[in-house]
Coordinates of C-alpha atoms in Angstrom, one line a residue:
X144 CA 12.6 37.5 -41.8
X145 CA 16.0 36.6 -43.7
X146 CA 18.2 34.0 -42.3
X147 CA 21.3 36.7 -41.0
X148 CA 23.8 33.5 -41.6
X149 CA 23.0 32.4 -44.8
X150 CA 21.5 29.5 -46.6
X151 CA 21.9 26.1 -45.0
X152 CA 23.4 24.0 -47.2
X153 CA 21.9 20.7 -48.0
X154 CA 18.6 19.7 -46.8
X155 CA 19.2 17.8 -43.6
X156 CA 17.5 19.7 -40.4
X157 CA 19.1 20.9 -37.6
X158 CA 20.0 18.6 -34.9
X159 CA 18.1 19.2 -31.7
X160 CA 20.3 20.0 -29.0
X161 CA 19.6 20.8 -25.1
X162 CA 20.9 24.2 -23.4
X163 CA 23.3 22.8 -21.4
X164 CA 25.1 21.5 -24.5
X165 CA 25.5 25.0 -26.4
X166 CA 28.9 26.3 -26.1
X167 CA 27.7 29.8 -25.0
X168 CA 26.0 28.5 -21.8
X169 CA 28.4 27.5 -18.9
X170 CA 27.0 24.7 -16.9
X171 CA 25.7 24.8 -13.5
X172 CA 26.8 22.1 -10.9
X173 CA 23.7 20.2 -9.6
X174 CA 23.1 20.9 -6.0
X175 CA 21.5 18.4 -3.4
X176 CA 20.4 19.4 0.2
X177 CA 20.0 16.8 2.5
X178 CA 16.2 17.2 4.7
X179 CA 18.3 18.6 7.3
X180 CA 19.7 20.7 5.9
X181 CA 16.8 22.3 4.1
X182 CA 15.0 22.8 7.0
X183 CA 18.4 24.4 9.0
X184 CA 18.3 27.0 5.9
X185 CA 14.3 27.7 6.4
X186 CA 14.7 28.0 10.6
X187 CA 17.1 30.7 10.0
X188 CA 15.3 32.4 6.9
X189 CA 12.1 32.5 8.8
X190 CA 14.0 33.5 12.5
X191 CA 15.3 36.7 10.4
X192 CA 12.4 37.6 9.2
X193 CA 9.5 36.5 11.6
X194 CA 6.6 38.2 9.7
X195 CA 7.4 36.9 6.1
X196 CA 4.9 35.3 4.3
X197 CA 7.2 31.5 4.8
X198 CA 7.4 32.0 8.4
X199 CA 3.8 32.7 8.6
X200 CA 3.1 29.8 6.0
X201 CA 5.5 27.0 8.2
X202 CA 5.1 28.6 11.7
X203 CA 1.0 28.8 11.0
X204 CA -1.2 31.9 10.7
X205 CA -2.8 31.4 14.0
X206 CA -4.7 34.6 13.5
X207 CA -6.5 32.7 10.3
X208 CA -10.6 33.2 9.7
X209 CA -12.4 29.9 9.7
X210 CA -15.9 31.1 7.9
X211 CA -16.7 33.6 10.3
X212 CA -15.1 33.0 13.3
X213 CA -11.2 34.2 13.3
X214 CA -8.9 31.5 15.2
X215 CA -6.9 33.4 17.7
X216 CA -4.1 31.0 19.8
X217 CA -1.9 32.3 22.9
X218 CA 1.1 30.0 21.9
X219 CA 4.4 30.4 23.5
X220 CA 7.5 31.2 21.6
X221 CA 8.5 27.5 22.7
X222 CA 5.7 26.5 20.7
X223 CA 5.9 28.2 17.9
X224 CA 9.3 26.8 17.6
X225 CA 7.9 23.4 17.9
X226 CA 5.0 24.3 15.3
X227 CA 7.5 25.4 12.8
X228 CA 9.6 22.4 13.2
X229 CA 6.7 20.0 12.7
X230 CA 6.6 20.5 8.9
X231 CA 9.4 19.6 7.1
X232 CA 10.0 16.8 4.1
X233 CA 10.2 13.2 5.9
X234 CA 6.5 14.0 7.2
X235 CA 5.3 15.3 4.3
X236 CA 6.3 11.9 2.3
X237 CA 3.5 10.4 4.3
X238 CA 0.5 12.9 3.1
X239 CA 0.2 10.6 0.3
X240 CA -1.7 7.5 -0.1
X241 CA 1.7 4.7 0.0
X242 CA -0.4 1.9 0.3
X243 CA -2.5 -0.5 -2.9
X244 CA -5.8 -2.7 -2.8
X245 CA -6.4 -6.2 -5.1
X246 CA -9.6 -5.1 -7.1
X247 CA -11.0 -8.7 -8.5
X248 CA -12.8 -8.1 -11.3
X249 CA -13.6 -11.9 -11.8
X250 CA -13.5 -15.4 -9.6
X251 CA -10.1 -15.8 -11.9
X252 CA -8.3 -12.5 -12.5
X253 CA -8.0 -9.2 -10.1
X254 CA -5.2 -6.1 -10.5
X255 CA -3.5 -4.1 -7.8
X256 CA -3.2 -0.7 -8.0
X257 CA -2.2 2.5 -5.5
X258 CA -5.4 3.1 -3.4
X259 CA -6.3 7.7 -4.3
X260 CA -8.3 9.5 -1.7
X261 CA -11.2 9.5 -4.5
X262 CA -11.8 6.0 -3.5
X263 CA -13.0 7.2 -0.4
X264 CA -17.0 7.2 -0.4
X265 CA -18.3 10.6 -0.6
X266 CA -19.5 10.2 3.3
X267 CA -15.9 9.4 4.1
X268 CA -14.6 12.0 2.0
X269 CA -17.5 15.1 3.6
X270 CA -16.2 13.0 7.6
X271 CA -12.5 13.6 6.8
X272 CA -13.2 16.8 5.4
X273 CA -15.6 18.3 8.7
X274 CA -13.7 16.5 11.3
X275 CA -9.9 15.6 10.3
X276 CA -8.5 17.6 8.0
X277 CA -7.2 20.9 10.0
X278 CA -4.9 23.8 9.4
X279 CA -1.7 24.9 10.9
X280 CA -3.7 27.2 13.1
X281 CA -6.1 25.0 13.4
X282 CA -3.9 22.1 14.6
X283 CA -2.4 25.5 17.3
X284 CA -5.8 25.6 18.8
X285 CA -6.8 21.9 19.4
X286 CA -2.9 21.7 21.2
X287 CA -4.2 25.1 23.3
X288 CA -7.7 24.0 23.9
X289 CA -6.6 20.2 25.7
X290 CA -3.6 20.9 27.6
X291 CA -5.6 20.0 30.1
X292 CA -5.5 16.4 28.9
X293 CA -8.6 14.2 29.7
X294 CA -11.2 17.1 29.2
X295 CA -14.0 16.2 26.8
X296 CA -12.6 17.9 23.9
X297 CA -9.1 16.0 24.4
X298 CA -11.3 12.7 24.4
X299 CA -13.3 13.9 21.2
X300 CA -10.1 14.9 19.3
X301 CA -8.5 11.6 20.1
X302 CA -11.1 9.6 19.3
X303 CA -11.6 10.0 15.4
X304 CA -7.1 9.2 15.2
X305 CA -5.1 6.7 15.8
X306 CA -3.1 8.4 18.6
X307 CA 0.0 7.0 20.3
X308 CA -1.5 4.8 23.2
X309 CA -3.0 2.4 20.5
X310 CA -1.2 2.6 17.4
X311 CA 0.8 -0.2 18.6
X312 CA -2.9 -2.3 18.8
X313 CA -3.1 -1.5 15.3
X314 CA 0.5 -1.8 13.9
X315 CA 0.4 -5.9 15.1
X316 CA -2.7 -6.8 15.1
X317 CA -2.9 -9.7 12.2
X318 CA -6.7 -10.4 11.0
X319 CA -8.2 -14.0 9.9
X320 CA -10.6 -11.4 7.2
X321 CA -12.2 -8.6 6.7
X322 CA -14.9 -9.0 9.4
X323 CA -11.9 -9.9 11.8
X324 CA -10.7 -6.2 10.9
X325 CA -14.1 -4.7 11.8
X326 CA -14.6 -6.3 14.8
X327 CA -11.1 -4.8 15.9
X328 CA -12.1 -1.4 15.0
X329 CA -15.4 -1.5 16.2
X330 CA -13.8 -3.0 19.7
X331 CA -11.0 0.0 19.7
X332 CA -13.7 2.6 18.8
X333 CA -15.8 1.4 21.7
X334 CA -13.2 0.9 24.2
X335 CA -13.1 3.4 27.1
X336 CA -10.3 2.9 29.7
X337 CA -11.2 5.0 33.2
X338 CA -8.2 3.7 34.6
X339 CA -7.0 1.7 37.8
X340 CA -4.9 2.4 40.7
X341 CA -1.5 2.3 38.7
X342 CA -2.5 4.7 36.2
X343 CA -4.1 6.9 38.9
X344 CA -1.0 6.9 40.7
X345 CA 0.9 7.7 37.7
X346 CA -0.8 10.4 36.3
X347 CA -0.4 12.1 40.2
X348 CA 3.1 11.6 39.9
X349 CA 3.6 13.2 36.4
X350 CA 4.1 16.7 37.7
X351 CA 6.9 15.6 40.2
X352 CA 8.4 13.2 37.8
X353 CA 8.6 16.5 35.2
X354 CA 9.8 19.0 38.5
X355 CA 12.7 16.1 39.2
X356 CA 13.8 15.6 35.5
X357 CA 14.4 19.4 35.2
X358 CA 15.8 20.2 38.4
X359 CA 18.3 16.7 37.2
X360 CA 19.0 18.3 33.5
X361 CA 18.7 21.6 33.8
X362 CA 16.1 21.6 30.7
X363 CA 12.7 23.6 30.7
X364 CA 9.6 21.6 30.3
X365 CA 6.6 22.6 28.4
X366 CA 3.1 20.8 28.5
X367 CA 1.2 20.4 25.4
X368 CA -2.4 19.0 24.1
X369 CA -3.0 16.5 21.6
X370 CA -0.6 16.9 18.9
X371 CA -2.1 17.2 15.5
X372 CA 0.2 17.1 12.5
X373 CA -2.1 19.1 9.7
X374 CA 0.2 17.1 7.5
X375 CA -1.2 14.0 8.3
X376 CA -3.8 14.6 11.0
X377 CA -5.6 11.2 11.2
X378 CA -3.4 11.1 13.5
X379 CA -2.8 12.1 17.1
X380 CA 0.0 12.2 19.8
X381 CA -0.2 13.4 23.6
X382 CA 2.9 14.0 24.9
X383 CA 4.1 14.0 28.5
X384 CA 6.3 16.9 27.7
X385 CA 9.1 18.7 25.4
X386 CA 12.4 19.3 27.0
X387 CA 14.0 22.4 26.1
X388 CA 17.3 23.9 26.3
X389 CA 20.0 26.9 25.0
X390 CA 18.3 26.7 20.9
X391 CA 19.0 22.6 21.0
X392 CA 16.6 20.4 19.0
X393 CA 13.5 20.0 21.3
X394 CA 13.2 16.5 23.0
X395 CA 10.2 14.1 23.2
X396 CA 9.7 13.4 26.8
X397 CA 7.6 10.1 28.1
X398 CA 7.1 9.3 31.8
X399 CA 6.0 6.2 33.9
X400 CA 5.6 5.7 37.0
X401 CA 5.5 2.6 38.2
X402 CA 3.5 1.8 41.4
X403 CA 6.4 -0.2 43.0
X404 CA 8.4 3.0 42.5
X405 CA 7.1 3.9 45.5
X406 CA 10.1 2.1 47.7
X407 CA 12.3 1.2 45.4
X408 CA 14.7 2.6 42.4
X409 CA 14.0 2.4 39.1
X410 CA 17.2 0.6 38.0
X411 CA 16.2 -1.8 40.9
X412 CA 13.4 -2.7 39.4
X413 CA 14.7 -2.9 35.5
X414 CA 17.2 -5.3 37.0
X415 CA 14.7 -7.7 38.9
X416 CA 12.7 -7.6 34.8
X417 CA 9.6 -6.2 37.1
X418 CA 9.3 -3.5 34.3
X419 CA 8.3 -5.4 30.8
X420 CA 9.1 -2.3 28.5
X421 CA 12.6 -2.5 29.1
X422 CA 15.5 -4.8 28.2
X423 CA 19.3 -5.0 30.1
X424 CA 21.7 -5.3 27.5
X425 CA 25.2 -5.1 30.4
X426 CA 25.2 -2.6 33.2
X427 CA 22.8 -0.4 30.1
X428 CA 19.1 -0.2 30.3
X429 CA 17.0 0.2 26.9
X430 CA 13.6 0.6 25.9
X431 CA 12.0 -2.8 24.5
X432 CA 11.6 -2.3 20.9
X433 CA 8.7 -5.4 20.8
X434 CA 7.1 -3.3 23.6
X435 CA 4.0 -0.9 22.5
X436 CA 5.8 1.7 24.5
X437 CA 8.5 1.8 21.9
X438 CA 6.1 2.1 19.0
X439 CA 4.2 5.3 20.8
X440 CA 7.1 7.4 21.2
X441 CA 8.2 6.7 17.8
X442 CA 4.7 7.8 16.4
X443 CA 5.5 11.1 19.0
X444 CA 8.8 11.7 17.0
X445 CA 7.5 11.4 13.9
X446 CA 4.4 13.6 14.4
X447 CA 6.8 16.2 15.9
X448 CA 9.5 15.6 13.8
X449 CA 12.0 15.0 16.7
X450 CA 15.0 12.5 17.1
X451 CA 15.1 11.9 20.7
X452 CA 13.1 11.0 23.3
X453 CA 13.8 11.0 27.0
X454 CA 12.0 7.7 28.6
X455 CA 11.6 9.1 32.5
X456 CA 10.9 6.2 34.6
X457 CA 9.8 7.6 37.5
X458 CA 10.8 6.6 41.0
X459 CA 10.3 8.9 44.9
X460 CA 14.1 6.8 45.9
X461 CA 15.8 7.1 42.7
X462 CA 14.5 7.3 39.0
X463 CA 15.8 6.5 35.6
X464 CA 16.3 8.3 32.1
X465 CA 16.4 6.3 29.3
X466 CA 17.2 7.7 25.4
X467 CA 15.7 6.5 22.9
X468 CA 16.5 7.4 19.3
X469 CA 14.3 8.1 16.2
X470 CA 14.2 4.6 14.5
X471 CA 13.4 5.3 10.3
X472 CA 13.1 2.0 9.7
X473 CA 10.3 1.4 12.4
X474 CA 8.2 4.7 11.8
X475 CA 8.4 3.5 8.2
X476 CA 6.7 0.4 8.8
X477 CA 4.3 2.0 11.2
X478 CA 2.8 4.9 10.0
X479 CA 2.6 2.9 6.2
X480 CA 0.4 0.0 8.3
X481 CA -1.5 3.1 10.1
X482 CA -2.2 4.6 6.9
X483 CA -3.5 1.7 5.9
X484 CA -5.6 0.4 8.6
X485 CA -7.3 4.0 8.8
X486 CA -8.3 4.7 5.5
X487 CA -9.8 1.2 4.8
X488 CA -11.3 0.3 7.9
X489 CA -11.6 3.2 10.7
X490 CA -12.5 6.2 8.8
X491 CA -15.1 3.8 7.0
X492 CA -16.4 2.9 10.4
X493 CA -16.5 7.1 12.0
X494 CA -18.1 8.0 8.9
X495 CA -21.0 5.2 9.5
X496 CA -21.5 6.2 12.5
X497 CA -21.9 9.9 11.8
X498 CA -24.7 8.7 9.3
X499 CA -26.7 7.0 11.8
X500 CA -26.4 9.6 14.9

């Protein structure tokens, strides 16, 4: 084809140059969304248009064929809600492997590198696969199946995550060695709490403490199973309840139910330091941020991608609500030493087992 300009005179070659510098092209401002906002531009693409293949893909196609069976989940339009709001960016960050290993290839010299998910043994790889790993409608039906929390399936589901009631175990424990780390697995693995008279009298006053904190904030309260994030579903979260209200951001809600609640208030007893897991900073009350009780309902935010959680201490003459804010910084530092601890030493230990049951 003939050059339509002309020769080119001389023999240097053309300067390379990018689009954006060509005088013909006008150039576009660069954008950036915060998370927040991303995700308020999703809720209402996906509210207007319910059946779309995004709303289906976030919300989860709970009518989804699993081999031959087809999953089918009653979920409430307060759950779906909750479901869609569970996937977003600052969970997704955490699918990845964020932690690295020393790999000694001598007495004298060793490397560190980012640990993959192909350094899982294939029996850990075929465990996590079978028993870990779900889908978004997947996830809907283990939350539908234990609602009724403490039934064998709620145990079983638990038991291969770390879930918030021990992830605080996890997060401080500090080992001597390896062997120190396996016998701490082994030991949480084994562990079976069937409770005392405290937590029996707590779990019979759940249901009132939930009646009074509704009938006090005006908020509707729905009861959910274990919590499974399918974006990072080793782990596991069981929540007293979620407080909603008129379209606001869903709450986390956590009750206790102290024993000497019985006769006296709450506030009386935060005062008197006869409750461990919270600190008086004036005439305020706070949750204990060294307590495990702060590091569970941090794991519940995270997993359900809330910012506030309502800490209902529970008392028949007068009872307390604490709020307690997401905390970055902390879920940062947990779910990266989680991550950690169950990759290298749990799932190593369920997959074991599986091979000698």
């Amino acid at each position: 084809m003939k050059q339509a300009w002309g020769k080119l005179q001389g023999s240097r070659f053309y300067e390379a140059k990018t689009l954006q510098e060509l005088c013909h092209v006008q150039a576009q401002p660069s954008m950036h969304l915060h998370s927040e906002e991303k995700e308020q531009i999703r809720r209402r693409l996906m509210e207007a248009a319910p059946h779309s293949a995004l709303a289906l893909h976030f919300g989860g196609r709970l009518q989804q064929q699993s081999g031959t069976a087809a999953i089918s989940v009653d979920v409430t339009a307060d759950e779906r809600t909750l479901f869609r709001h569970m996937d977003c960016e600052r969970i997704g960050a955490y699918s990845d492997m964020l932690f690295h290993q020393v790999i000694f290839s001598s007495s004298t010299h060793c490397k560190i590198r980012k640990f993959e998910r192909g350094d899982l043994t294939e029996a850990e790889q075929q465990f996590y696969a079978a028993n870990v790993a779900v889908t978004a409608a997947q996830a809907a039906q283990i939350c539908a199946d234990t609602r009724s929390q403490e039934s064998t399936k709620w145990q079983r589901v638990r038991k291969i995550r770390i879930t918030g009631s021990i992830c605080h175990a996890y997060y401080t424990f500090v080992p001597r060695d390896d062997r120190t780390w396996d016998q701490k697995v082994s030991a949480m693995l084994g562990y079976s709490f069937r409770g005392n008279a405290a937590t029996r009298y707590g779990k019979e006053s759940e249901d009132h403490a939930l009646k009074e904190y509704t009938d006090r904030t005006g908020n509707a309260v729905v009861r959910l199973g274990v919590v499974v994030n399918p974006l990072v579903p080793w782990l596991g979260y069981s929540p007293d309840g979620i407080s909603f209200r008129d379209g606001r951001p869903p709450i986390l809600l956590e009750v206790k139910s102290p024993v000497l609640g019985k006769s006296q208030k709450a506030a009386e007893l935060a005062r008197a330091k006869k409750l461990p897991y919270i600190k008086q900073d004036g005439e305020n009350f706070e949750l204990n941020r060294r307590n495990s009780y702060f590091s569970q309902v941090q794991l519940g935010m995270f997993l359900l991608n809330l910012d506030v959680t309502h800490f209902v201490i529970y008392s028949k003459v007068k009872s307390l609500i604490l709020t307690v804010h997401r905390c970055n910084t902390h879920i940062d530092q947990l779910v990266r030493k989680l991550q950690f601890v169950y990759f290298q030493h749990v799932l190593p230990e369920l997959a074991k087992r599986a091979q000698l049951e």
